[in-house]
């Protein structure tokens, strides 16, 4: 997770970022990029990429998935969870809507 930086560009093998305060640029080595942004439904990046789907393979892109607020606006916790879950499950088999964790169910004793 990288905070207080804006994305300048994403390329195969890395991301060029800029500090939101100073503008200082920094290259980050990365196999993938998961962007977590504000609470407005805006899937423009996904739509722009979808139009160019025929270029994906030549640029090292295997898939693009809409998550978080781009899919449906919600509290920041939901968007953060969606981004974190996507990053954890990246390159893993798709588990669909199954929960990726165990839920503990407690029962109160009668009496």
mmCIF file of N, CA and C in Angstrom, residues 20-87:
data_model
loop_
_atom_site.group_PDB
_atom_site.id
_atom_site.type_symbol
_atom_site.label_atom_id
_atom_site.label_comp_id
_atom_site.label_asym_id
_atom_site.label_seq_id
_atom_site.Cartn_x
_atom_site.Cartn_y
_atom_site.Cartn_z
ATOM 1 N N UNK A 20 2.008 13.773 -3.564
ATOM 2 C CA UNK A 20 0.902 14.727 -3.677
ATOM 3 C C UNK A 20 1.259 16.081 -3.072
ATOM 4 N N UNK A 21 2.301 16.147 -2.259
ATOM 5 C CA UNK A 21 2.695 17.398 -1.615
ATOM 6 C C UNK A 21 3.814 18.119 -2.361
ATOM 7 N N UNK A 22 4.825 17.364 -2.805
ATOM 8 C CA UNK A 22 5.997 17.996 -3.420
ATOM 9 C C UNK A 22 6.080 17.797 -4.929
ATOM 10 N N UNK A 23 5.358 16.804 -5.438
ATOM 11 C CA UNK A 23 5.443 16.501 -6.865
ATOM 12 C C UNK A 23 6.642 15.641 -7.233
ATOM 13 N N UNK A 24 7.484 15.314 -6.247
ATOM 14 C CA UNK A 24 8.670 14.493 -6.519
ATOM 15 C C UNK A 24 8.247 13.136 -7.071
ATOM 16 N N UNK A 25 8.858 12.740 -8.184
ATOM 17 C CA UNK A 25 8.487 11.495 -8.846
ATOM 18 C C UNK A 25 9.327 10.337 -8.333
ATOM 19 N N UNK A 26 8.711 9.154 -8.346
ATOM 20 C CA UNK A 26 9.389 7.948 -7.891
ATOM 21 C C UNK A 26 8.876 6.766 -8.701
ATOM 22 N N UNK A 27 9.806 5.941 -9.195
ATOM 23 C CA UNK A 27 9.441 4.707 -9.886
ATOM 24 C C UNK A 27 9.271 3.605 -8.855
ATOM 25 N N UNK A 28 8.203 2.837 -8.988
ATOM 26 C CA UNK A 28 7.976 1.684 -8.123
ATOM 27 C C UNK A 28 7.911 0.441 -8.999
ATOM 28 N N UNK A 29 8.703 -0.565 -8.666
ATOM 29 C CA UNK A 29 8.654 -1.825 -9.390
ATOM 30 C C UNK A 29 7.378 -2.549 -8.988
ATOM 31 N N UNK A 30 6.626 -3.033 -9.966
ATOM 32 C CA UNK A 30 5.366 -3.715 -9.658
ATOM 33 C C UNK A 30 4.983 -4.655 -10.786
ATOM 34 N N UNK A 31 4.407 -5.785 -10.400
ATOM 35 C CA UNK A 31 3.856 -6.715 -11.380
ATOM 36 C C UNK A 31 2.411 -6.356 -11.698
ATOM 37 N N UNK A 32 1.769 -5.615 -10.766
ATOM 38 C CA UNK A 32 0.363 -5.235 -10.938
ATOM 39 C C UNK A 32 0.117 -3.945 -10.170
ATOM 40 N N UNK A 33 -0.959 -3.265 -10.518
ATOM 41 C CA UNK A 33 -1.342 -2.034 -9.819
ATOM 42 C C UNK A 33 -2.809 -2.125 -9.430
ATOM 43 N N UNK A 34 -3.106 -1.857 -8.155
ATOM 44 C CA UNK A 34 -4.478 -1.796 -7.660
ATOM 45 C C UNK A 34 -4.677 -0.377 -7.156
ATOM 46 N N UNK A 35 -5.556 0.387 -7.805
ATOM 47 C CA UNK A 35 -5.775 1.785 -7.449
ATOM 48 C C UNK A 35 -6.961 1.911 -6.506
ATOM 49 N N UNK A 36 -6.775 2.574 -5.367
ATOM 50 C CA UNK A 36 -7.853 2.845 -4.417
ATOM 51 C C UNK A 36 -8.019 4.351 -4.377
ATOM 52 N N UNK A 37 -9.193 4.837 -4.800
ATOM 53 C CA UNK A 37 -9.411 6.275 -4.931
ATOM 54 C C UNK A 37 -10.657 6.709 -4.171
ATOM 55 N N UNK A 38 -11.252 7.845 -4.529
ATOM 56 C CA UNK A 38 -12.359 8.438 -3.765
ATOM 57 C C UNK A 38 -13.694 7.741 -3.973
ATOM 58 N N UNK A 39 -14.687 8.167 -3.176
ATOM 59 C CA UNK A 39 -16.002 7.534 -3.127
ATOM 60 C C UNK A 39 -16.963 8.079 -4.185
ATOM 61 N N UNK A 40 -16.565 8.077 -5.400
ATOM 62 C CA UNK A 40 -17.418 8.465 -6.517
ATOM 63 C C UNK A 40 -17.373 7.352 -7.539
ATOM 64 N N UNK A 41 -18.556 6.973 -8.036
ATOM 65 C CA UNK A 41 -18.548 5.940 -9.066
ATOM 66 C C UNK A 41 -17.998 6.554 -10.340
ATOM 67 N N UNK A 42 -16.849 6.082 -10.728
ATOM 68 C CA UNK A 42 -16.207 6.581 -11.937
ATOM 69 C C UNK A 42 -15.443 5.424 -12.561
ATOM 70 N N UNK A 43 -16.040 4.813 -13.548
ATOM 71 C CA UNK A 43 -15.389 3.683 -14.208
ATOM 72 C C UNK A 43 -14.800 4.085 -15.558
ATOM 73 N N UNK A 44 -14.481 5.379 -15.702
ATOM 74 C CA UNK A 44 -13.952 5.892 -16.972
ATOM 75 C C UNK A 44 -12.649 5.202 -17.367
ATOM 76 N N UNK A 45 -11.774 4.949 -16.400
ATOM 77 C CA UNK A 45 -10.507 4.274 -16.719
ATOM 78 C C UNK A 45 -10.805 2.890 -17.281
ATOM 79 N N UNK A 46 -11.711 2.163 -16.623
ATOM 80 C CA UNK A 46 -12.068 0.825 -17.095
ATOM 81 C C UNK A 46 -12.681 0.890 -18.495
ATOM 82 N N UNK A 47 -13.597 1.830 -18.725
ATOM 83 C CA UNK A 47 -14.227 1.954 -20.046
ATOM 84 C C UNK A 47 -13.196 2.304 -21.118
ATOM 85 N N UNK A 48 -12.271 3.211 -20.786
ATOM 86 C CA UNK A 48 -11.216 3.570 -21.744
ATOM 87 C C UNK A 48 -10.329 2.364 -22.067
ATOM 88 N N UNK A 49 -10.008 1.582 -21.036
ATOM 89 C CA UNK A 49 -9.190 0.389 -21.264
ATOM 90 C C UNK A 49 -9.957 -0.675 -22.039
ATOM 91 N N UNK A 50 -11.233 -0.833 -21.743
ATOM 92 C CA UNK A 50 -12.055 -1.844 -22.421
ATOM 93 C C UNK A 50 -12.119 -1.591 -23.927
ATOM 94 N N UNK A 51 -12.188 -0.321 -24.314
ATOM 95 C CA UNK A 51 -12.206 0.036 -25.738
ATOM 96 C C UNK A 51 -10.919 -0.430 -26.427
ATOM 97 N N UNK A 52 -9.821 -0.484 -25.659
ATOM 98 C CA UNK A 52 -8.517 -0.848 -26.228
ATOM 99 C C UNK A 52 -8.114 -2.283 -25.873
ATOM 100 N N UNK A 53 -9.100 -3.123 -25.595
ATOM 101 C CA UNK A 53 -8.832 -4.498 -25.162
ATOM 102 C C UNK A 53 -7.950 -5.265 -26.145
ATOM 103 N N UNK A 54 -8.052 -4.952 -27.424
ATOM 104 C CA UNK A 54 -7.222 -5.636 -28.421
ATOM 105 C C UNK A 54 -5.735 -5.310 -28.256
ATOM 106 N N UNK A 55 -5.385 -4.290 -27.476
ATOM 107 C CA UNK A 55 -3.984 -3.916 -27.241
ATOM 108 C C UNK A 55 -3.425 -4.508 -25.951
ATOM 109 N N UNK A 56 -4.274 -5.098 -25.133
ATOM 110 C CA UNK A 56 -3.848 -5.564 -23.819
ATOM 111 C C UNK A 56 -2.673 -6.532 -23.877
ATOM 112 N N UNK A 57 -2.803 -7.594 -24.631
ATOM 113 C CA UNK A 57 -1.769 -8.636 -24.657
ATOM 114 C C UNK A 57 -0.415 -8.076 -25.067
ATOM 115 N N UNK A 58 -0.397 -7.180 -26.043
ATOM 116 C CA UNK A 58 0.866 -6.594 -26.502
ATOM 117 C C UNK A 58 1.519 -5.719 -25.436
ATOM 118 N N UNK A 59 0.742 -5.286 -24.435
ATOM 119 C CA UNK A 59 1.260 -4.427 -23.374
ATOM 120 C C UNK A 59 1.353 -5.143 -22.030
ATOM 121 N N UNK A 60 1.258 -6.468 -22.048
ATOM 122 C CA UNK A 60 1.423 -7.251 -20.829
ATOM 123 C C UNK A 60 0.220 -7.240 -19.901
ATOM 124 N N UNK A 61 -0.941 -6.835 -20.396
ATOM 125 C CA UNK A 61 -2.149 -6.787 -19.566
ATOM 126 C C UNK A 61 -2.979 -8.027 -19.861
ATOM 127 N N UNK A 62 -3.239 -8.828 -18.822
ATOM 128 C CA UNK A 62 -4.042 -10.042 -19.004
ATOM 129 C C UNK A 62 -5.517 -9.789 -18.731
ATOM 130 N N UNK A 63 -5.807 -8.909 -17.781
ATOM 131 C CA UNK A 63 -7.206 -8.630 -17.461
ATOM 132 C C UNK A 63 -7.311 -7.299 -16.729
ATOM 133 N N UNK A 64 -8.511 -6.743 -16.739
ATOM 134 C CA UNK A 64 -8.820 -5.520 -16.000
ATOM 135 C C UNK A 64 -10.135 -5.782 -15.290
ATOM 136 N N UNK A 65 -10.200 -5.502 -14.005
ATOM 137 C CA UNK A 65 -11.408 -5.764 -13.214
ATOM 138 C C UNK A 65 -11.836 -4.485 -12.513
ATOM 139 N N UNK A 66 -13.134 -4.228 -12.516
ATOM 140 C CA UNK A 66 -13.695 -3.070 -11.819
ATOM 141 C C UNK A 66 -14.034 -3.502 -10.396
ATOM 142 N N UNK A 67 -13.524 -2.752 -9.399
ATOM 143 C CA UNK A 67 -13.808 -3.059 -7.996
ATOM 144 C C UNK A 67 -14.069 -1.767 -7.241
ATOM 145 N N UNK A 68 -14.492 -1.894 -6.003
ATOM 146 C CA UNK A 68 -14.658 -0.736 -5.121
ATOM 147 C C UNK A 68 -15.660 0.269 -5.651
ATOM 148 N N UNK A 69 -15.358 1.550 -5.474
ATOM 149 C CA UNK A 69 -16.274 2.619 -5.865
ATOM 150 C C UNK A 69 -16.502 2.696 -7.364
ATOM 151 N N UNK A 70 -15.575 2.216 -8.164
ATOM 152 C CA UNK A 70 -15.800 2.212 -9.615
ATOM 153 C C UNK A 70 -16.941 1.267 -9.962
ATOM 154 N N UNK A 71 -17.108 0.237 -9.146
ATOM 155 C CA UNK A 71 -18.202 -0.715 -9.353
ATOM 156 C C UNK A 71 -19.493 -0.189 -8.729
ATOM 157 N N UNK A 72 -19.419 0.255 -7.474
ATOM 158 C CA UNK A 72 -20.584 0.812 -6.774
ATOM 159 C C UNK A 72 -20.081 1.598 -5.569
ATOM 160 N N UNK A 73 -20.425 2.887 -5.457
ATOM 161 C CA UNK A 73 -19.950 3.698 -4.330
ATOM 162 C C UNK A 73 -20.384 3.125 -2.984
ATOM 163 N N UNK A 74 -19.531 3.283 -2.005
ATOM 164 C CA UNK A 74 -19.823 2.811 -0.652
ATOM 165 C C UNK A 74 -18.851 3.444 0.319
ATOM 166 N N UNK A 75 -18.951 3.077 1.590
ATOM 167 C CA UNK A 75 -18.014 3.609 2.590
ATOM 168 C C UNK A 75 -16.566 3.256 2.238
ATOM 169 N N UNK A 76 -15.647 4.071 2.695
ATOM 170 C CA UNK A 76 -14.226 3.860 2.392
ATOM 171 C C UNK A 76 -13.767 2.474 2.832
ATOM 172 N N UNK A 77 -14.347 1.962 3.917
ATOM 173 C CA UNK A 77 -13.968 0.626 4.390
ATOM 174 C C UNK A 77 -14.273 -0.431 3.332
ATOM 175 N N UNK A 78 -15.384 -0.288 2.617
ATOM 176 C CA UNK A 78 -15.736 -1.263 1.578
ATOM 177 C C UNK A 78 -14.760 -1.190 0.421
ATOM 178 N N UNK A 79 -14.435 0.021 -0.003
ATOM 179 C CA UNK A 79 -13.496 0.188 -1.117
ATOM 180 C C UNK A 79 -12.110 -0.315 -0.722
ATOM 181 N N UNK A 80 -11.700 -0.010 0.510
ATOM 182 C CA UNK A 80 -10.400 -0.473 0.996
ATOM 183 C C UNK A 80 -10.371 -1.992 1.048
ATOM 184 N N UNK A 81 -11.454 -2.591 1.562
ATOM 185 C CA UNK A 81 -11.540 -4.053 1.623
ATOM 186 C C UNK A 81 -11.476 -4.653 0.217
ATOM 187 N N UNK A 82 -12.229 -4.066 -0.721
ATOM 188 C CA UNK A 82 -12.245 -4.582 -2.095
ATOM 189 C C UNK A 82 -10.847 -4.531 -2.706
ATOM 190 N N UNK A 83 -10.139 -3.414 -2.508
ATOM 191 C CA UNK A 83 -8.785 -3.284 -3.036
ATOM 192 C C UNK A 83 -7.821 -4.250 -2.385
ATOM 193 N N UNK A 84 -7.918 -4.376 -1.058
ATOM 194 C CA UNK A 84 -7.032 -5.274 -0.319
ATOM 195 C C UNK A 84 -7.298 -6.726 -0.711
ATOM 196 N N UNK A 85 -8.583 -7.095 -0.792
ATOM 197 C CA UNK A 85 -8.927 -8.470 -1.179
ATOM 198 C C UNK A 85 -8.437 -8.766 -2.595
ATOM 199 N N UNK A 86 -8.653 -7.824 -3.513
ATOM 200 C CA UNK A 86 -8.213 -8.049 -4.891
ATOM 201 C C UNK A 86 -6.703 -8.255 -4.944
ATOM 202 N N UNK A 87 -5.958 -7.436 -4.217
ATOM 203 C CA UNK A 87 -4.497 -7.564 -4.211
ATOM 204 C C UNK A 87 -4.064 -8.910 -3.633
#
